Short mmCIF file of C-alpha atoms in Angstrom, two decimals:
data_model
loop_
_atom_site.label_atom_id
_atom_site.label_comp_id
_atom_site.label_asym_id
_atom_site.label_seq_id
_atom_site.Cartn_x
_atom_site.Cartn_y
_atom_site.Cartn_z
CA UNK A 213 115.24 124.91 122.41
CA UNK A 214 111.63 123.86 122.25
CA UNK A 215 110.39 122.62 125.47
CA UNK A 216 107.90 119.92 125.86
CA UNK A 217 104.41 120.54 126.23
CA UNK A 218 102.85 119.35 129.75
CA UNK A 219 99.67 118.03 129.79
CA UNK A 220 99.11 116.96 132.98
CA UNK A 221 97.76 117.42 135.50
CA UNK A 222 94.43 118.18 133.61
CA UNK A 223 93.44 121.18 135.04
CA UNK A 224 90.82 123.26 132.46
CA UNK A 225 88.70 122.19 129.97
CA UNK A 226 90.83 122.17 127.04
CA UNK A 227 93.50 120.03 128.32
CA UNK A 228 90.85 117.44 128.99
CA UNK A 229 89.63 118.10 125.87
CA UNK A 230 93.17 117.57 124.33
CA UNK A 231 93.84 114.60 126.49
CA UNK A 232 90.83 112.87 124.67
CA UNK A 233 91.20 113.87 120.86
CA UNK A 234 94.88 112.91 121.03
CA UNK A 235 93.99 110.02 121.82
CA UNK A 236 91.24 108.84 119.79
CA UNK A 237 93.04 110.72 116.61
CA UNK A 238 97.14 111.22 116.74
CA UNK A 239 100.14 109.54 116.04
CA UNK A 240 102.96 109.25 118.97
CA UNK A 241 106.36 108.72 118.80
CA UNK A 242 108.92 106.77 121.28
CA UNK A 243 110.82 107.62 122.88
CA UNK A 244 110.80 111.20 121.91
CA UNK A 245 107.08 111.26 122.90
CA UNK A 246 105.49 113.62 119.78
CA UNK A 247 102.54 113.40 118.86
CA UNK A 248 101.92 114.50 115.04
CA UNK A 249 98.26 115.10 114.31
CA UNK A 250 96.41 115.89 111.07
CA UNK A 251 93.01 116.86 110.50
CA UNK A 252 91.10 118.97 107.82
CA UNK A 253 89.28 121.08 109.84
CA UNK A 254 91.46 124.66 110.23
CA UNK A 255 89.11 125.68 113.39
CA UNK A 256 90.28 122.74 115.35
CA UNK A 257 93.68 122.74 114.44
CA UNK A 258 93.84 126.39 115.81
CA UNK A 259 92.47 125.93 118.93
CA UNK A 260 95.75 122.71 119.07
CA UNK A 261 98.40 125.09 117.92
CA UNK A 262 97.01 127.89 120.24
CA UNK A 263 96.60 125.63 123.31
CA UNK A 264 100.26 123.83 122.92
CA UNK A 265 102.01 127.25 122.04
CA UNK A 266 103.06 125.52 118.83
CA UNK A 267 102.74 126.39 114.81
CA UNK A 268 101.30 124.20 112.64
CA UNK A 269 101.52 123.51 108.60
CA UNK A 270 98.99 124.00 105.58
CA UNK A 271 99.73 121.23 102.88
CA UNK A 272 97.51 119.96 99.92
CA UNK A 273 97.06 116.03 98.69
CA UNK A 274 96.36 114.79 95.89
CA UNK A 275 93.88 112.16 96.16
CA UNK A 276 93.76 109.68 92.80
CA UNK A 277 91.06 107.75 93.88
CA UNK A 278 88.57 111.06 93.93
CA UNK A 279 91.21 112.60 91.32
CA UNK A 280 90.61 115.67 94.16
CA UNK A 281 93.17 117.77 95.51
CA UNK A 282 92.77 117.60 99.45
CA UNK A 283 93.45 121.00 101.68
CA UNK A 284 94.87 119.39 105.17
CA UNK A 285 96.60 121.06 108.64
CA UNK A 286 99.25 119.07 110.46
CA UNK A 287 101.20 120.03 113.82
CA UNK A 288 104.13 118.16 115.72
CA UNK A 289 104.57 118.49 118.97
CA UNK A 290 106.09 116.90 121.87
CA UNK A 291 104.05 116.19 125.34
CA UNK A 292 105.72 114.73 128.35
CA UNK A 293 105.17 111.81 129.27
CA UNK A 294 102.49 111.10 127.06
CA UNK A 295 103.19 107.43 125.69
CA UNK A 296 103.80 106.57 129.55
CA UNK A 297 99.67 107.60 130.27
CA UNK A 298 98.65 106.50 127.35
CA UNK A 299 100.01 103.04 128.10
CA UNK A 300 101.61 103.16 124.58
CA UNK A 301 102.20 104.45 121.23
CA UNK A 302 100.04 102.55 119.45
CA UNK A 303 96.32 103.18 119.16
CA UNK A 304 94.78 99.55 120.00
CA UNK A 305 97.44 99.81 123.22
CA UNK A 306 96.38 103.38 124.05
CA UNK A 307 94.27 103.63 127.57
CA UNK A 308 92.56 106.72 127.87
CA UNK A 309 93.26 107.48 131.96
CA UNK A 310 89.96 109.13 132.97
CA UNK A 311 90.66 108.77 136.67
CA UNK A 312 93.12 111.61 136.06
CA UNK A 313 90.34 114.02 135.03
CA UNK A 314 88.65 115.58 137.79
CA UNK A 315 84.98 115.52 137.86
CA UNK A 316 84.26 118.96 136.33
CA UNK A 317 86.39 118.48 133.38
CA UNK A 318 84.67 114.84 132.44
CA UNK A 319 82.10 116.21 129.88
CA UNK A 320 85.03 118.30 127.98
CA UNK A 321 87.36 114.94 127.98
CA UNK A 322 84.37 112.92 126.28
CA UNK A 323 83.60 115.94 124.02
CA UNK A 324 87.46 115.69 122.73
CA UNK A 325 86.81 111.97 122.31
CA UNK A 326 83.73 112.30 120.41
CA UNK A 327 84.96 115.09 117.99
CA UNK A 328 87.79 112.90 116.87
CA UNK A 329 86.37 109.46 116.64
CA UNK A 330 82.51 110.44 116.66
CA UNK A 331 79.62 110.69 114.73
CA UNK A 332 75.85 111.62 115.18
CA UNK A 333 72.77 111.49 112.44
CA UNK A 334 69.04 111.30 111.95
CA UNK A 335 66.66 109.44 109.78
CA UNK A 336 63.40 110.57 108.59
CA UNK A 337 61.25 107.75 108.71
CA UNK A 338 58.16 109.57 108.40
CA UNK A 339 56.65 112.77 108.56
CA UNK A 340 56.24 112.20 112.18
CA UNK A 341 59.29 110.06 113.29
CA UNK A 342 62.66 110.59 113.07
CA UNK A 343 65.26 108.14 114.18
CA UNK A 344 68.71 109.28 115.95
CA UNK A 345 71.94 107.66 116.72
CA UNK A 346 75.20 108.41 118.07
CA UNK A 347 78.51 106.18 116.96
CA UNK A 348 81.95 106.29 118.69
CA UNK A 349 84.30 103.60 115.89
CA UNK A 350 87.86 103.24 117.46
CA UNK A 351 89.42 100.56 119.05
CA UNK A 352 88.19 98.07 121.77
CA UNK A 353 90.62 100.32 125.00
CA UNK A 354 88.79 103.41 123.46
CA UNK A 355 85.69 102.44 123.45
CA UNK A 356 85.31 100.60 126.81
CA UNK A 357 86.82 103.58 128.15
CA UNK A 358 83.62 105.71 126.58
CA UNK A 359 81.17 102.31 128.10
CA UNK A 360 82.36 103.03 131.06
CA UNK A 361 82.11 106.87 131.40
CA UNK A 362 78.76 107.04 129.80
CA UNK A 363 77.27 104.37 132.45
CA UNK A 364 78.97 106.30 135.41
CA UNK A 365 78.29 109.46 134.72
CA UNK A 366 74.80 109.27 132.36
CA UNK A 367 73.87 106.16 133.27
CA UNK A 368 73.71 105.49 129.66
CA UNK A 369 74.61 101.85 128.10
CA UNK A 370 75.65 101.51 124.53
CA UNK A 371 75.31 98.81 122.16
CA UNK A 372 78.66 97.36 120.69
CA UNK A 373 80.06 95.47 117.78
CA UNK A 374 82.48 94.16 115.98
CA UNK A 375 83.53 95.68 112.79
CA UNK A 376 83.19 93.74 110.16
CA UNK A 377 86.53 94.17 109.03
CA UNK A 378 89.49 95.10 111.25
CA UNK A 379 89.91 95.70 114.78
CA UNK A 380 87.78 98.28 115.66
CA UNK A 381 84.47 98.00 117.17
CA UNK A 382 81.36 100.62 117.80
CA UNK A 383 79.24 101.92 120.09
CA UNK A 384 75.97 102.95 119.32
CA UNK A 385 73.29 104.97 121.09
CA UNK A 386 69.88 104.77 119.88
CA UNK A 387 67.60 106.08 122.38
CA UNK A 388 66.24 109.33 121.43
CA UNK A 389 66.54 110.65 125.34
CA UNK A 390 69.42 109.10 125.57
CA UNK A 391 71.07 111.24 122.79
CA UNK A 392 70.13 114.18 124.02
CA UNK A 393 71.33 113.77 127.31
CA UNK A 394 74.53 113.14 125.69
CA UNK A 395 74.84 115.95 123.75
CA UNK A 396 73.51 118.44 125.97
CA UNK A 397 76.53 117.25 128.39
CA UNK A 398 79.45 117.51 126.16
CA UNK A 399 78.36 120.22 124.54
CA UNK A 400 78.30 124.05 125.77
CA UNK A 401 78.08 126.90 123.26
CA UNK A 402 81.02 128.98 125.04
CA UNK A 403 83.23 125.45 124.26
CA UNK A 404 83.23 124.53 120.85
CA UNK A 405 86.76 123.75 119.17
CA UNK A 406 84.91 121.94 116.57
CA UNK A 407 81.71 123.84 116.19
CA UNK A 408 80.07 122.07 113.30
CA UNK A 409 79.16 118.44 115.33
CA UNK A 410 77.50 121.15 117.62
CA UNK A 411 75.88 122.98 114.62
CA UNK A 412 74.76 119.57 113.44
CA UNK A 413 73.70 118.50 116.93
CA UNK A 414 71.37 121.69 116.97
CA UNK A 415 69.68 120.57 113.62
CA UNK A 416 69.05 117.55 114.82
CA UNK A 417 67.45 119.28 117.86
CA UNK A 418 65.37 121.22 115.92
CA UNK A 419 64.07 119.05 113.75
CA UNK A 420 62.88 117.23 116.51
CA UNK A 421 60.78 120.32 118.09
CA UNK A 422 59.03 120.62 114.54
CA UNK A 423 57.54 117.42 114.92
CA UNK A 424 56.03 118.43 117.89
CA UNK A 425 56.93 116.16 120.24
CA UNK A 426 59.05 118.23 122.59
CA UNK A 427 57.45 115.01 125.54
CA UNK A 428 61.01 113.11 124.23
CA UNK A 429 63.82 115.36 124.92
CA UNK A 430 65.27 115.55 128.09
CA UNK A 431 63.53 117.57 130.04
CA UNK A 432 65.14 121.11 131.12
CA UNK A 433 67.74 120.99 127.69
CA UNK A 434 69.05 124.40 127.47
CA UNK A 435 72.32 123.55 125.84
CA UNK A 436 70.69 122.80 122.18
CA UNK A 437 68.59 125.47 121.63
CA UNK A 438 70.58 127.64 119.10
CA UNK A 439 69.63 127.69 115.74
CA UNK A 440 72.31 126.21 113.04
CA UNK A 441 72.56 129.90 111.96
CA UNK A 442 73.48 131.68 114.93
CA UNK A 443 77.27 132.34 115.47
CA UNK A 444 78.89 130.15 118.15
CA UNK A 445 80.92 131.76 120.51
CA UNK A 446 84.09 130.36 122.38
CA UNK A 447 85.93 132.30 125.22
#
């Protein structure tokens, strides 16, 4: 008999973590309560099927729009409960419950939530200014629930809109401090189920010392200075 896998009460890093992706990035199931996810990244997927004691599957799609076939990793599991604090099945009913997280575990819940439904870039203007911008795209529960935790904890505000099409909306953070902070929270090199939006955050970072204006980063970052080439490590 396979027993259920109990996710609560959050009490380490990776179940907040877990509590945040699923979310933003799973299917669920009444009333049996599994939750099927599938993602291409392998690294991620391992860190899933380690943390829930649970195997997952290798399959390959065919895509014929790309005519490309696709290399993907999918797990089932069930998790008590989970529908129940997630308010529902569906994704536009789903309420991420962040006053079940306990302060210390906050940053690794928003890092989960920004893996699956998060982006991050840069834009070379010129030589000597570089535009950033963080974007969270899921729908409107989701993303008042990441408002909400950046203005409590970071006293950050993002911008939002509508989607053009659909019923998802974005969040957008522009301000070059503002990013960093950000990223410097969520992310800490020990802690990285998904290591490349950390690699990528580190470019970033580095791009930004070679234009010389170290003055507009946060002051005392520590978390991104490694180099995209160094090897992350996760305990």
């Amino acid at each position: 008999m396979i027993h259920s896998y109990n996710l609560f009460p959050i009490d380490c890093a990776a179940k907040a973590y877990l509590l945040g992706f699923i979310a933003c990035d799973s299917s669920l199931y009444e009333p049996s309560n599994k939750m099927s996810l599938e993602i291409a990244d392998e690294s991620v997927m391992k860190f899933f099927s380690e943390m829930m004691e649970h195997p997952y599957v290798k399959y390959e799609k065919f895509d014929k729009r790309t005519n490309k076939t696709y290399t993907g990793y999918r797990i089932y599991r069930c998790i008590s409960d989970i529908c129940s604090y997630y308010n529902g099945r569906l994704k536009h009913e789903r309420i991420i419950p962040y006053n079940l997280v306990p302060l210390e575990y906050m940053s690794y819940l928003m890092q989960g939530i920004f893996d699956a439904d998060g982006t991050l870039s840069m834009n070379i203007i010129s030589k000597t200014n570089i535009g950033v911008r963080i974007e969270f795209a899921s729908s409107p529960n989701i993303i008042q629930t990441v408002q909400d935790i950046l203005h409590q904890y970071l006293n950050i505000t993002g911008h939002i809109y509508q989607r053009t099409k659909g019923s998802y909306v974005s969040l957008f953070i522009y301000n070059r401090k503002d990013f960093f902070t950000f990223l410097q929270w969520i992310y800490k090199p020990w802690f990285l189920p998904l290591p490349r939006k950390y690699e990528k955050a580190c470019h970033i970072y580095q791009c930004i010392l070679a234009q010389g204006k170290p003055h507009l980063l946060p002051k005392n970052i520590d978390t991104l200075n490694t180099t995209p080439t160094k090897p992350f490590v996760r305990n």
